[in-house]
CSV table of C-alpha atoms and ligand atoms in Angstrom, one decimal:
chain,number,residue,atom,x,y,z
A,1,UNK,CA,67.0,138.5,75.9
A,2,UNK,CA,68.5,140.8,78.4
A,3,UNK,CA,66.9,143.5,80.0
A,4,UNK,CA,68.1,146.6,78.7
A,5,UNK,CA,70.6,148.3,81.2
A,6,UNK,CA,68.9,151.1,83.9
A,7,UNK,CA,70.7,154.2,84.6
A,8,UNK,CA,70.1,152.9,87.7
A,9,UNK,CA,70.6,149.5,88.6
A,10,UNK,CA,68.9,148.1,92.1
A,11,UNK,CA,72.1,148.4,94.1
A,12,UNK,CA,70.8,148.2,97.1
A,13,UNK,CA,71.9,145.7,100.1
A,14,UNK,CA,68.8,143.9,100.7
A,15,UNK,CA,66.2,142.6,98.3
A,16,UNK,CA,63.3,144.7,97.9
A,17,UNK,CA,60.3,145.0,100.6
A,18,UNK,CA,56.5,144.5,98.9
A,19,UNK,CA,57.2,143.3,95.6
A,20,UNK,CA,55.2,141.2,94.0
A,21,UNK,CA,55.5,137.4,93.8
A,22,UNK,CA,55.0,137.2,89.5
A,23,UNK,CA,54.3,133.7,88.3
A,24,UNK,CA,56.3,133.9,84.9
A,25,UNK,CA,59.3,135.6,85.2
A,26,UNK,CA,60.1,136.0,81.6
A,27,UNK,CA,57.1,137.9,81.0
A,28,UNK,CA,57.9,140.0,83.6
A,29,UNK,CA,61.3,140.8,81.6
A,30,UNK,CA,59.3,141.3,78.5
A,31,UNK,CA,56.7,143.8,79.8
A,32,UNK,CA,60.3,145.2,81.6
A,33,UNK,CA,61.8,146.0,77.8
A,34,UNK,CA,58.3,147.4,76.8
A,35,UNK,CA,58.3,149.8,79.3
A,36,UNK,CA,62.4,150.6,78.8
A,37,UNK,CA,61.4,151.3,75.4
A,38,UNK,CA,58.5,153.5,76.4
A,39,UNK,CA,59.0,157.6,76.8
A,40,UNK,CA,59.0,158.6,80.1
A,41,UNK,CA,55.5,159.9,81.4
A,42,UNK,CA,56.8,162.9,83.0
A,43,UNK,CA,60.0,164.7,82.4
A,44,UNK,CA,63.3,166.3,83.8
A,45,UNK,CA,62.1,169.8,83.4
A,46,UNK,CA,59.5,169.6,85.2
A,47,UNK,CA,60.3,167.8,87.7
A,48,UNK,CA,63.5,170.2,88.3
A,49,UNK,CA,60.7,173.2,88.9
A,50,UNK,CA,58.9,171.1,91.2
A,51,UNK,CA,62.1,170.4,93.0
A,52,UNK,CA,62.5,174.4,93.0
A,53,UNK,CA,59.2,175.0,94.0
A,54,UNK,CA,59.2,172.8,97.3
A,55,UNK,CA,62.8,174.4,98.1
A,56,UNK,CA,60.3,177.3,99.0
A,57,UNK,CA,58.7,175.0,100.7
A,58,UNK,CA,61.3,174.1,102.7
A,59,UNK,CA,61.9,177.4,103.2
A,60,UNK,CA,58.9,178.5,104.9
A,61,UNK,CA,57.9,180.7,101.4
A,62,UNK,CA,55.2,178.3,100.4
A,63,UNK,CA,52.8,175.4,101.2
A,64,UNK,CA,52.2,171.7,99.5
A,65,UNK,CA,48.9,170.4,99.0
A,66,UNK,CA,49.1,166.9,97.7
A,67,UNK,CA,46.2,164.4,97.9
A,68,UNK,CA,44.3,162.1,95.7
A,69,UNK,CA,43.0,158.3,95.9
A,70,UNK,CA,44.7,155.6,98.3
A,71,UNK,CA,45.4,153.3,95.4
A,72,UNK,CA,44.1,154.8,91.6
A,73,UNK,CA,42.4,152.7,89.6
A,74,UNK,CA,43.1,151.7,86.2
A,75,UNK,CA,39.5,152.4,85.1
A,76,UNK,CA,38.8,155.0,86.9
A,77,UNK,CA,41.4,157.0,84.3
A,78,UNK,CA,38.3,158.9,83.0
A,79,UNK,CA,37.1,162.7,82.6
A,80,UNK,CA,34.9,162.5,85.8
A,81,UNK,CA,37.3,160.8,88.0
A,82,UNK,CA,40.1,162.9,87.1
A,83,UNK,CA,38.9,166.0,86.8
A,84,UNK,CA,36.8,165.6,89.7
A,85,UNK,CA,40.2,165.1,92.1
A,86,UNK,CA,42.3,167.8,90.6
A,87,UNK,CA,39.2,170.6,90.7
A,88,UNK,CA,38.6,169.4,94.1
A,89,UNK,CA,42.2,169.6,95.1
A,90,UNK,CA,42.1,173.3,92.8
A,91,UNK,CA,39.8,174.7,95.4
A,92,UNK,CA,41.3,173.9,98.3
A,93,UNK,CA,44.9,175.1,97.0
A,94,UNK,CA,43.1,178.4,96.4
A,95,UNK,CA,41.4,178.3,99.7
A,96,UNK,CA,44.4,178.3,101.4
A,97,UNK,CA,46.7,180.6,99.4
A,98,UNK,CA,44.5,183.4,100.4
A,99,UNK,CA,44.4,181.9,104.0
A,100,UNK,CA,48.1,181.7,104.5
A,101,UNK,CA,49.0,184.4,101.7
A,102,UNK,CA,51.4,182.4,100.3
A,103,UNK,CA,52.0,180.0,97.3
A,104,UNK,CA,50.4,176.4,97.0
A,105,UNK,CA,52.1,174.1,95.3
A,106,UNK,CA,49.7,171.2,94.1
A,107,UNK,CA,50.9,167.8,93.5
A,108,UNK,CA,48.2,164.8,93.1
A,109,UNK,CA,48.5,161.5,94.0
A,110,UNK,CA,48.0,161.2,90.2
A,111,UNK,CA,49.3,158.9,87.3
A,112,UNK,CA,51.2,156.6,89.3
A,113,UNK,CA,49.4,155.3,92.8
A,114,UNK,CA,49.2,152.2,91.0
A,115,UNK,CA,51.1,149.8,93.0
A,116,UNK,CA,49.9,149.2,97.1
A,117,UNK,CA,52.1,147.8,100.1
A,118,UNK,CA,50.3,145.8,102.5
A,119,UNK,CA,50.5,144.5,106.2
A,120,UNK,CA,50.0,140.6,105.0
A,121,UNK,CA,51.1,139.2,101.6
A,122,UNK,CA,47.7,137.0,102.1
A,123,UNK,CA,44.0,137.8,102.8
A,124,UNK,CA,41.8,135.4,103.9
A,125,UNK,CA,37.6,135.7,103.3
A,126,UNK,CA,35.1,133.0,104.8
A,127,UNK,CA,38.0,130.7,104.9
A,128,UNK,CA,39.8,131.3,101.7
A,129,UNK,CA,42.9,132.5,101.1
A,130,UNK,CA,44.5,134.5,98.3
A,131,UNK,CA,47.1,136.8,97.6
A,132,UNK,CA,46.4,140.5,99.0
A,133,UNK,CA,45.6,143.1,96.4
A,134,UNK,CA,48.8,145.0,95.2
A,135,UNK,CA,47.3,147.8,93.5
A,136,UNK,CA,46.1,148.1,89.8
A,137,UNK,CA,49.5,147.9,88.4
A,138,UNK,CA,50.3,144.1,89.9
A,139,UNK,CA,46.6,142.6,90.3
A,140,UNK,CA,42.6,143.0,90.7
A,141,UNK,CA,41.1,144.2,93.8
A,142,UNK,CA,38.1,141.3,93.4
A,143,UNK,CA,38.3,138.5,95.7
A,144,UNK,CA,38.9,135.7,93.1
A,145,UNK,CA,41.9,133.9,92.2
A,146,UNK,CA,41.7,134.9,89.0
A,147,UNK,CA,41.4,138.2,89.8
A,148,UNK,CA,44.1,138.2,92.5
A,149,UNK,CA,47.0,136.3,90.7
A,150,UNK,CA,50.0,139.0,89.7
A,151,UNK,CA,50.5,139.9,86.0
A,152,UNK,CA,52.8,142.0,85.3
A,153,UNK,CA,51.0,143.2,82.0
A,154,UNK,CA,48.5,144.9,84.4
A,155,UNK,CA,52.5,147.4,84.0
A,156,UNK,CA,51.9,148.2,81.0
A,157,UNK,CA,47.7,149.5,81.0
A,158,UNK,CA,48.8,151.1,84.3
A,159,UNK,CA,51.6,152.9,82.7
A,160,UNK,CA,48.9,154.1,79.6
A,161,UNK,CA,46.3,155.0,82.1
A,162,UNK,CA,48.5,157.0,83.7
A,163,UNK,CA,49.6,158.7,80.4
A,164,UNK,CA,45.6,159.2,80.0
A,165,UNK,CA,45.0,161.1,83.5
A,166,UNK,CA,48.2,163.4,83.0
A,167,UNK,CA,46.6,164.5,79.3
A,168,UNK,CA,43.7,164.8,81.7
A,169,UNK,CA,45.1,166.7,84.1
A,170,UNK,CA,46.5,169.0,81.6
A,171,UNK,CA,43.6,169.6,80.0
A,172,UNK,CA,40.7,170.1,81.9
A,173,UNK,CA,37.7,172.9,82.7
A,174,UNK,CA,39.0,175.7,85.2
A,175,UNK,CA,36.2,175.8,87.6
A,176,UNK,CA,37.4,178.9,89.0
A,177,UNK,CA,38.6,181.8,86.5
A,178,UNK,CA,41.8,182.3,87.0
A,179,UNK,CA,45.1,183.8,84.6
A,180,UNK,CA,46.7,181.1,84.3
A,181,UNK,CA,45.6,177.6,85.1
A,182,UNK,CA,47.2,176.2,88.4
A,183,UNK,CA,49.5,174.1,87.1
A,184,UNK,CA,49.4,170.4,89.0
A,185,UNK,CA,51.9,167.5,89.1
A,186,UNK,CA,51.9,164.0,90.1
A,187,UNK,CA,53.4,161.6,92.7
A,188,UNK,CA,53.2,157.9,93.8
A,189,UNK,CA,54.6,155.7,96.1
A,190,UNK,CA,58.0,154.6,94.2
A,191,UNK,CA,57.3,151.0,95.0
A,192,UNK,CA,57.2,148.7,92.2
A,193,UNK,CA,60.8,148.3,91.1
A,194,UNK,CA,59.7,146.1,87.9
A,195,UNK,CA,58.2,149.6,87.0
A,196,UNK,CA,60.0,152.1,87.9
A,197,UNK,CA,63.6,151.1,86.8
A,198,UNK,CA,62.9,150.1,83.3
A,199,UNK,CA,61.0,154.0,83.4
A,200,UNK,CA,64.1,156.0,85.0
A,201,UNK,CA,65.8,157.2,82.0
A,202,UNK,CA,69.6,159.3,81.9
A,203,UNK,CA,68.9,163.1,81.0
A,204,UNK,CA,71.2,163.4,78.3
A,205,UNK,CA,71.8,167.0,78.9
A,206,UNK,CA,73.0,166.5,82.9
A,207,UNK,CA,74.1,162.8,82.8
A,208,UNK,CA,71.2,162.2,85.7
A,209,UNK,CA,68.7,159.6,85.7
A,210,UNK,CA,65.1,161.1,86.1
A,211,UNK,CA,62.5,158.7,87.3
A,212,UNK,CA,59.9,159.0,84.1
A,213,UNK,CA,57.2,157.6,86.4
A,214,UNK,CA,55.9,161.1,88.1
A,215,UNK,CA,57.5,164.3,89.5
A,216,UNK,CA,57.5,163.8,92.8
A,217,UNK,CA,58.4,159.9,94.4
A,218,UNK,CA,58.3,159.1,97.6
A,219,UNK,CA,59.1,155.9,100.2
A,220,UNK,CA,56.2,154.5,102.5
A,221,UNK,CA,56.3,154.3,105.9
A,222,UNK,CA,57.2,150.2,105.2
A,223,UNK,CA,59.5,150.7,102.8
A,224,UNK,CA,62.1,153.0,104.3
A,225,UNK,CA,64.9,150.7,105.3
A,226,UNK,CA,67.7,153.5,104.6
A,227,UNK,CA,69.7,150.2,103.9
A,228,UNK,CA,66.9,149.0,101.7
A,229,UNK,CA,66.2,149.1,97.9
A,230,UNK,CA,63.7,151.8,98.2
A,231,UNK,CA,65.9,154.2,99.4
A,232,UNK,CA,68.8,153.0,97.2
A,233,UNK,CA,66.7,154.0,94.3
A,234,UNK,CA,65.0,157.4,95.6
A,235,UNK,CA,69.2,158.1,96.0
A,236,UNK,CA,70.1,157.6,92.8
A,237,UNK,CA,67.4,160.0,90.9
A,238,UNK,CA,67.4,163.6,90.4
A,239,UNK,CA,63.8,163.7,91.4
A,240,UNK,CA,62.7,165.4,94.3
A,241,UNK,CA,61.5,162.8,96.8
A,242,UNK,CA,59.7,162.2,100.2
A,243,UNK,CA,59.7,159.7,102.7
A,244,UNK,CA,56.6,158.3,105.0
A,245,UNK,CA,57.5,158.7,108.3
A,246,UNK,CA,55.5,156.9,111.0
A,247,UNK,CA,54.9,156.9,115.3
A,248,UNK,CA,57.5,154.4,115.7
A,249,UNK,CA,60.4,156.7,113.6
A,250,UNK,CA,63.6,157.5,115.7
A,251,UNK,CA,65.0,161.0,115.0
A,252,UNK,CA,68.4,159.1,114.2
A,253,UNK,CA,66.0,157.3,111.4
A,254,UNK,CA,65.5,160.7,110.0
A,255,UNK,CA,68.9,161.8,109.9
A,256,UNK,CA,70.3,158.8,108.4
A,257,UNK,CA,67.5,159.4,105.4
A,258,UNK,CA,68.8,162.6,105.4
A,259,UNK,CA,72.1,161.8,105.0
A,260,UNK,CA,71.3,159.3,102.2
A,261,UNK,CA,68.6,161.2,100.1
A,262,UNK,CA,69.7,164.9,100.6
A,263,UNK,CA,73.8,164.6,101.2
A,264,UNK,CA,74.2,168.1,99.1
A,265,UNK,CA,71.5,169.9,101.9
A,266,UNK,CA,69.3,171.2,99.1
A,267,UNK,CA,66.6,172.6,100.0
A,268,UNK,CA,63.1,171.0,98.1
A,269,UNK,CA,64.9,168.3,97.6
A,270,UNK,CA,63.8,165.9,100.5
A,271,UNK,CA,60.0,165.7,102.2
A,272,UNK,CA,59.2,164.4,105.5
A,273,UNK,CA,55.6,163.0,105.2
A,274,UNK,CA,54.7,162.3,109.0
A,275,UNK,CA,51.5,160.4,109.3
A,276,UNK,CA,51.8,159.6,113.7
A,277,UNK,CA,47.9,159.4,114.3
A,278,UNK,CA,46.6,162.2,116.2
A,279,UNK,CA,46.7,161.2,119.3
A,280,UNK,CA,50.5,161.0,118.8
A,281,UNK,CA,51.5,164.2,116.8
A,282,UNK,CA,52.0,166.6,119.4
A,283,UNK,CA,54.3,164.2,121.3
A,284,UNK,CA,56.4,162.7,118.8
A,285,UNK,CA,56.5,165.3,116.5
A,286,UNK,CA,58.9,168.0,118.0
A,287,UNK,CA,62.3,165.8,118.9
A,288,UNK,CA,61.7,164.6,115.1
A,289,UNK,CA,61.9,168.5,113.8
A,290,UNK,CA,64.1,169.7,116.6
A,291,UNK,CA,66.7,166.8,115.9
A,292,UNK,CA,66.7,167.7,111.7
A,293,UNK,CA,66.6,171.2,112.1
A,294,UNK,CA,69.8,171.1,114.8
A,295,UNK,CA,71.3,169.1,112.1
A,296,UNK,CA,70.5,172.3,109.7
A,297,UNK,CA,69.7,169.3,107.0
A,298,UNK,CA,66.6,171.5,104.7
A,299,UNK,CA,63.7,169.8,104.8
A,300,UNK,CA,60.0,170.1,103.8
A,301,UNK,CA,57.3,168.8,106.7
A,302,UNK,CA,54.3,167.6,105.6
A,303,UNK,CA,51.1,166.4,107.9
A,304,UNK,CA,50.1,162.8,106.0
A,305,UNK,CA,46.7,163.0,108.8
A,306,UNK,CA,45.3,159.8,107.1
A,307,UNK,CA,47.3,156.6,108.3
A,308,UNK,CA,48.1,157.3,111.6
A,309,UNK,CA,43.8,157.5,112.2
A,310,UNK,CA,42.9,154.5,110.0
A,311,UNK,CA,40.1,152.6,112.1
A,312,UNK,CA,37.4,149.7,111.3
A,313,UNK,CA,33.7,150.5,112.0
A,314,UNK,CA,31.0,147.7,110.6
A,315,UNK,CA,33.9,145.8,109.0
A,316,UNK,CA,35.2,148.5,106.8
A,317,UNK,CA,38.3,150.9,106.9
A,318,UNK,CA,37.4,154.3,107.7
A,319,UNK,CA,38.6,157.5,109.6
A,320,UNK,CA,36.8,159.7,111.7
A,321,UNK,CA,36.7,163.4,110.1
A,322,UNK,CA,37.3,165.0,113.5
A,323,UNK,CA,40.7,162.9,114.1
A,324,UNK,CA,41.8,163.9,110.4
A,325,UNK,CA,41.9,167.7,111.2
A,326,UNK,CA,42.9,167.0,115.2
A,327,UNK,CA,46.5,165.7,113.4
A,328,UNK,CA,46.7,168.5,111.3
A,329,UNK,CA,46.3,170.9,114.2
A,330,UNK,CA,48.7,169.3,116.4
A,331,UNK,CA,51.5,169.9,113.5
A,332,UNK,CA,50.3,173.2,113.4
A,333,UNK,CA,50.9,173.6,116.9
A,334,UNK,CA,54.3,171.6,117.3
A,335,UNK,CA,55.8,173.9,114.4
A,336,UNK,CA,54.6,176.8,116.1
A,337,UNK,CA,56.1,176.3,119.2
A,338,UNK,CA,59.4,175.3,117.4
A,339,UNK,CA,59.4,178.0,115.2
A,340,UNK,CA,60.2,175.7,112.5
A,341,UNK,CA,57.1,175.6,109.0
A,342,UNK,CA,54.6,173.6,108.8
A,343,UNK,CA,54.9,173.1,105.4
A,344,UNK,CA,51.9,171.0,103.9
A,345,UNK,CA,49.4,168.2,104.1
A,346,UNK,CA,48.9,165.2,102.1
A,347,UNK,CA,45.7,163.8,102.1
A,348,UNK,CA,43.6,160.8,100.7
A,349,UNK,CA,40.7,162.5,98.8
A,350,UNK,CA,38.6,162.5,95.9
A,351,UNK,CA,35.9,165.2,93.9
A,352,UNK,CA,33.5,162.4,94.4
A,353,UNK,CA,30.2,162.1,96.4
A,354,UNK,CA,31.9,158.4,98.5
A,355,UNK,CA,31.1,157.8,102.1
A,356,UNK,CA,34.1,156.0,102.9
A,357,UNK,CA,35.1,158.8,105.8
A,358,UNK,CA,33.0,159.3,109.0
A,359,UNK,CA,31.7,162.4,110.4
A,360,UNK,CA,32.2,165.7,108.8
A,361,UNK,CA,29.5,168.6,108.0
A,362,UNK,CA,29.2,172.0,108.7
A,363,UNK,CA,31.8,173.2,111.8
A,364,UNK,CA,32.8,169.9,112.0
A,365,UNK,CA,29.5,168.8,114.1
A,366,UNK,CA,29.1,165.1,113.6
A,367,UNK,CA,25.6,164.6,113.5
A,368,UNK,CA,25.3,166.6,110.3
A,369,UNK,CA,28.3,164.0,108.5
A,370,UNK,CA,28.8,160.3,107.5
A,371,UNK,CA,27.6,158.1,110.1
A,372,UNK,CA,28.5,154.0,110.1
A,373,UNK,CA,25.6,153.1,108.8
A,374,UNK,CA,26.2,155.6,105.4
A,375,UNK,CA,29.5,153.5,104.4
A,376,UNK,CA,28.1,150.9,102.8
A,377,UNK,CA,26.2,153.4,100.2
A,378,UNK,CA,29.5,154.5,98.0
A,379,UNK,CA,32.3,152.9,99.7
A,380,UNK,CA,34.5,152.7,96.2
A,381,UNK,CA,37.9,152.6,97.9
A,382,UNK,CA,40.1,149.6,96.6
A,383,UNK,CA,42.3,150.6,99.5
A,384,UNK,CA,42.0,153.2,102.2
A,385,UNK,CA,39.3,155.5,102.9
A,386,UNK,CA,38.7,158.8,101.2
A,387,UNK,CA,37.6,162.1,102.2
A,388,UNK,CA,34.8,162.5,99.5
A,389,UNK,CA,34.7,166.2,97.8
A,390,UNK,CA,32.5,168.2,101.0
A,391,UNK,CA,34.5,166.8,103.6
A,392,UNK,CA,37.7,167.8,102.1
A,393,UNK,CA,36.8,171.5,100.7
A,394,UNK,CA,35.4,172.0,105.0
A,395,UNK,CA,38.8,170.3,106.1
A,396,UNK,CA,40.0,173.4,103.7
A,397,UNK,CA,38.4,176.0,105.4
A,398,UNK,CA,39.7,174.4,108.8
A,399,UNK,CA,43.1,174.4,108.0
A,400,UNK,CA,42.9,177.8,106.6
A,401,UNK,CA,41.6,179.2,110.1
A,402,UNK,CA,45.0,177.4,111.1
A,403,UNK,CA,47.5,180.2,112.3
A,404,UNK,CA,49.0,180.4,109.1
A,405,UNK,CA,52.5,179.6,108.0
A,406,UNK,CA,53.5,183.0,106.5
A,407,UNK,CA,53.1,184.4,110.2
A,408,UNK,CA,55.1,181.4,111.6
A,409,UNK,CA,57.9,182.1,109.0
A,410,UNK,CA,57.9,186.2,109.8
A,411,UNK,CA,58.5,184.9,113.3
B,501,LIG,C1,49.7,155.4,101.5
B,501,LIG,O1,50.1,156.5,101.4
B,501,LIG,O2,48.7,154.9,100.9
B,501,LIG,C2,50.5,154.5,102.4
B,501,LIG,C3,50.5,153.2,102.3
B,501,LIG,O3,51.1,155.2,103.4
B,501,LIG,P1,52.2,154.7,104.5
B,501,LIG,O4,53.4,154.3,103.8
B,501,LIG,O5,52.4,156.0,105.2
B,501,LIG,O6,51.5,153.7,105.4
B,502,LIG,MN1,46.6,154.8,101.8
């Protein structure tokens, strides 16, 4: 049996970066037709009026909030989880459209950050050695073998968990009364192409393929060859989509992906995630936004303050509060001085009680926060540390005492 055909077929020059190495490949074909024969999670609609939405965005008219786990869990699709990250994420949006008096557009890492890319294909514990975890969607997180070996029906229960959180998202308690409920989307790292090509369907009214997968895709930081599959496919959709861009990015990277994922200069189309540590933002930063904006290519910034601070205390992953909100002021600053928006952050966060980030409490003052010796109590992460619900609401109200982006885009 053939695979049916993709609207978009992996045309790319090189083979794809971070895939998984499945044992039976005719299973992966099978669970490949069961997911082309699948309706599409999301669809066209909406992910046009997110597209319209971060053209405002790009044009200095409104901000993007999008956060969620590292790497979701297929089990932790549930009520609590769920509604726990989007209210969490609802407050902060709300703290900060009355901080910057403009619009907040909310998009989760939600109903899709199933699928991980790592630094080494193998991990090794006490002398063993195993494949590294992939995310939910291509093996377990436990250390066994078992656990550890790729399966690519682990596509299909990650493609109905994520149908589960976006009825979750969609219908959940509004913690705060408001009109109309804030309306949220979802976006993952497009990086599993067994699942996302068999999931990108044509739009019968337009003739473009839609990724079905979420609203918003974007490329990671390893992923971002603009010769390389990833970016082959993000240029083929009609999605709007992002790119991870890291300390070592050349401004010449940036117009290239430009070039490639944006050629007709619309605006909302194309994100910039930056994620340069802090120590780095304020000197990388502005020959990366003065060298797109010269181009006059339209394109949303967005502070990603996580992986650029990603540091090992007591033989865990974990990021220091103070270094989280230190990036985010440093893009601040840089588009101030530019005169250019600073258009968003993206964080890694949850509405639950972990300790998987240090420091933290009130006005920042690390004494009253996480200290070392608190990880071990709910460190839950399968991937990267999370800012647990406190910490991010108080990174809230520090960004919102940011000089805001409405005054940067009246000039
Ligand atoms: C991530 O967002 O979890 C991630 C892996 O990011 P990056 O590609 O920026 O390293
Ligand atoms: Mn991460």
């Amino acid at each position: 049996m053939s695979v049916p055909q993709s609207p978009v077929p992996p045309a790319a020059v090189r083979p794809a970066e971070q895939q998984p190495q499945w044992p039976d490949p005719d299973e992966v074909t099978r669970v490949r037709e069961r997911l082309a024969g699948l309706p599409p999670l999301v669809g066209p609609h909406d992910s046009d009026r997110l597209a319209a939405l971060l053209g405002e965005v790009a044009r200095g008219r409104a901000f993007l909030l999008q956060g969620g786990d590292c790497a979701e869990m297929i089990e932790r699709a549930t009520p609590a989880a769920v509604h726990g990250t989007v209210e969490t994420l609802s407050r902060l949006a709300g703290t900060l459209e009355r901080a910057f008096g403009m619009p907040v557009v909310t998009v989760g890492r939600l109903a899709g950050q199933y699928a991980k890319p790592r630094s080494s294909p193998l991990e090794t514990v006490q002398g063993r050695t195993l494949p590294a975890y992939r995310g939910d969607a291509v093996n377990g997180a436990a250390f066994t073998a078992e656990e550890r070996t790729p399966d690519p029906r682990r596509m299909l229960r990650a493609y109905e968990a994520a149908a589960t959180t976006l009825r979750l998202v969609a219908d959940r308690p509004e913690p705060v009364p408001r009109p109309v409920a804030r309306e949220v989307f979802v976006s993952h790292e497009a990086l599993l192409m067994d699942y996302e090509l068999p999931l990108t369907r044509e739009d019968s009214r337009t003739g473009r393929a839609y990724a079905g997968s979420g609203h918003l895709l974007w490329a990671g930081e390893r992923t971002r060859d603009p010769e390389g599959a990833h970016i082959a496919f993000l240029s083929r959709i009609a999605n709007p989509v992002a790119v991870k861009i890291g300390p070592g990015a050349r401004p010449d990277d940036l117009l290239r992906l430009a070039r490639t994922l944006n050629p007709g200069a619309v605006p909302g189309r194309l994100t910039f995630i930056v994620r340069t540590g802090a120590g780095t933002v304020r000197r990388v930063l502005p020959e990366l936004v003065g060298a797109v904006a010269d181009a006059g290519v339209p394109v949303a910034w967005v502070c990603d303050p996580m992986h650029g601070n990603t540091v090992r205390v007591n033989g865990r992953k974990t990021r220091y509060f103070d270094d989280v909100y230190e990036e985010i002021a440093g893009f601040f600053e840089v588009h101030r001085a530019l005169g250019t928006h600073p258009g968003g952050v993206h964080l890694e966060m949850t509405g639950a009680d972990v300790t998987e980030c240090l420091g933290g409490g009130s006005g920042a003052v690390w004494s009253a926060g996480l200290r070392p010796a608190d990880l071990a109590s709910r460190y839950e992460s399968a991937c990267d540390p999370r800012l647990n619900r406190t910490q991010t609401l108080e990174l809230g109200r520090l960004i919102a005492g940011l000089r805001t982006p409405s005054l940067v885009a009246a000039g």
